[in-house]
């Protein structure tokens, strides 16, 4: 590759995109779960190949020699891996560990006449002497799966790389696939997942993930709740997700996910006008009043109001926010307009913070199932579940006592 520094600058200005075949999004379901590094390597390879095809540096037909080897400029590939992350260096050992197992990744297919599985890569190597990433495609690999067609999901590599856990990365891609590319009209914006479906989507197995099979609360926490928290708290991501637990009596049997595209294109003249009109209406309605609670990156208990000068005030600190802080609040309100004017009760706040979490008491672990109003004013009854799935209750707990439990 020539002029690699120039190419690197062009990519950083525009950002990498990856058009990922939906079967590749499901590739984590095969045999075992990818590590986060393996997922980044896999996506960076596909995104870099697509970038080279788009810029006429690889023939779109991907006509290869018999050995089916592609040689990719290392600087370009490295830029893709760093796209969207704050750190500007990746440890070589980390890359080497990811490459070690990359060749074991397979995908499967099913047709009317049969089914099968095949390796995607049979060789993955980085040669620092030639400054190349050397990829050998499996002999049964269908090159058409790299060329964007109908069954593809378009994503920004920077968005993928912002996610710090493999579970968040898998869930984000899965939801993007379900939403589809039309941001005005989603292909699907809700789905029910049984516990078995969650285990399959995240490539979990009983040998490596025993607690995910024996304790549904851990499965939901690690694969659904925590990834959703990471996705929602990142203002740069383009989707919003919520979920509801589904139970049969007191037993968790699955979750229902609700998700939609964000309005994020603030460069659009329409959205600039739309946002300004939105802001004007909110100020008119809520001047001198509290306006929002539950803003990302703030405590759930923190509420914000609009003072008589139309400025945003943190009601906890009673301080007027700086312009940057206020922009964050306005941006959150614009993307989450259904939350404006809605405030949580003490019970709702406690449930949002602690439901499905575990705490230690008398050397035994308990999971919080629900919180009920107590018999005494300003107290609550905790509904608990131990490891034997026995339901119990602790009555007359104050908010401070609940917060003071040994939460794990």
mmCIF file of C-alpha atoms in Angstrom, residues 215-222 225 245 350-359 366-371 383-385 407-408:
data_model
loop_
_atom_site.group_PDB
_atom_site.id
_atom_site.type_symbol
_atom_site.label_atom_id
_atom_site.label_comp_id
_atom_site.label_asym_id
_atom_site.label_seq_id
_atom_site.Cartn_x
_atom_site.Cartn_y
_atom_site.Cartn_z
ATOM 1 C CA UNK A 215 -28.903 -18.238 38.142
ATOM 2 C CA UNK A 216 -31.204 -16.348 35.720
ATOM 3 C CA UNK A 217 -30.597 -13.066 37.558
ATOM 4 C CA UNK A 218 -26.887 -13.236 36.741
ATOM 5 C CA UNK A 219 -27.645 -14.034 33.086
ATOM 6 C CA UNK A 220 -29.986 -11.049 32.789
ATOM 7 C CA UNK A 221 -27.639 -8.741 34.695
ATOM 8 C CA UNK A 222 -24.495 -9.530 32.667
ATOM 9 C CA UNK A 225 -29.000 -5.028 32.128
ATOM 10 C CA UNK A 245 -38.361 -8.827 33.046
ATOM 11 C CA UNK A 350 -34.596 2.145 44.837
ATOM 12 C CA UNK A 351 -35.993 -0.379 42.345
ATOM 13 C CA UNK A 352 -34.050 1.155 39.456
ATOM 14 C CA UNK A 353 -30.837 1.023 41.460
ATOM 15 C CA UNK A 354 -31.123 -2.319 43.250
ATOM 16 C CA UNK A 355 -33.703 -4.611 41.603
ATOM 17 C CA UNK A 356 -32.159 -7.985 40.616
ATOM 18 C CA UNK A 357 -28.957 -7.106 42.480
ATOM 19 C CA UNK A 358 -27.561 -9.292 45.254
ATOM 20 C CA UNK A 359 -26.472 -8.410 48.777
ATOM 21 C CA UNK A 366 -29.964 -12.687 48.579
ATOM 22 C CA UNK A 367 -31.371 -11.216 45.369
ATOM 23 C CA UNK A 368 -33.799 -8.298 45.515
ATOM 24 C CA UNK A 369 -36.968 -9.314 43.649
ATOM 25 C CA UNK A 370 -39.217 -6.354 44.446
ATOM 26 C CA UNK A 371 -39.853 -3.476 46.844
ATOM 27 C CA UNK A 383 -39.010 -9.048 48.664
ATOM 28 C CA UNK A 384 -35.983 -11.367 48.518
ATOM 29 C CA UNK A 385 -34.884 -14.618 46.947
ATOM 30 C CA UNK A 407 -24.625 -4.881 47.858
ATOM 31 C CA UNK A 408 -22.398 -7.036 45.683
#
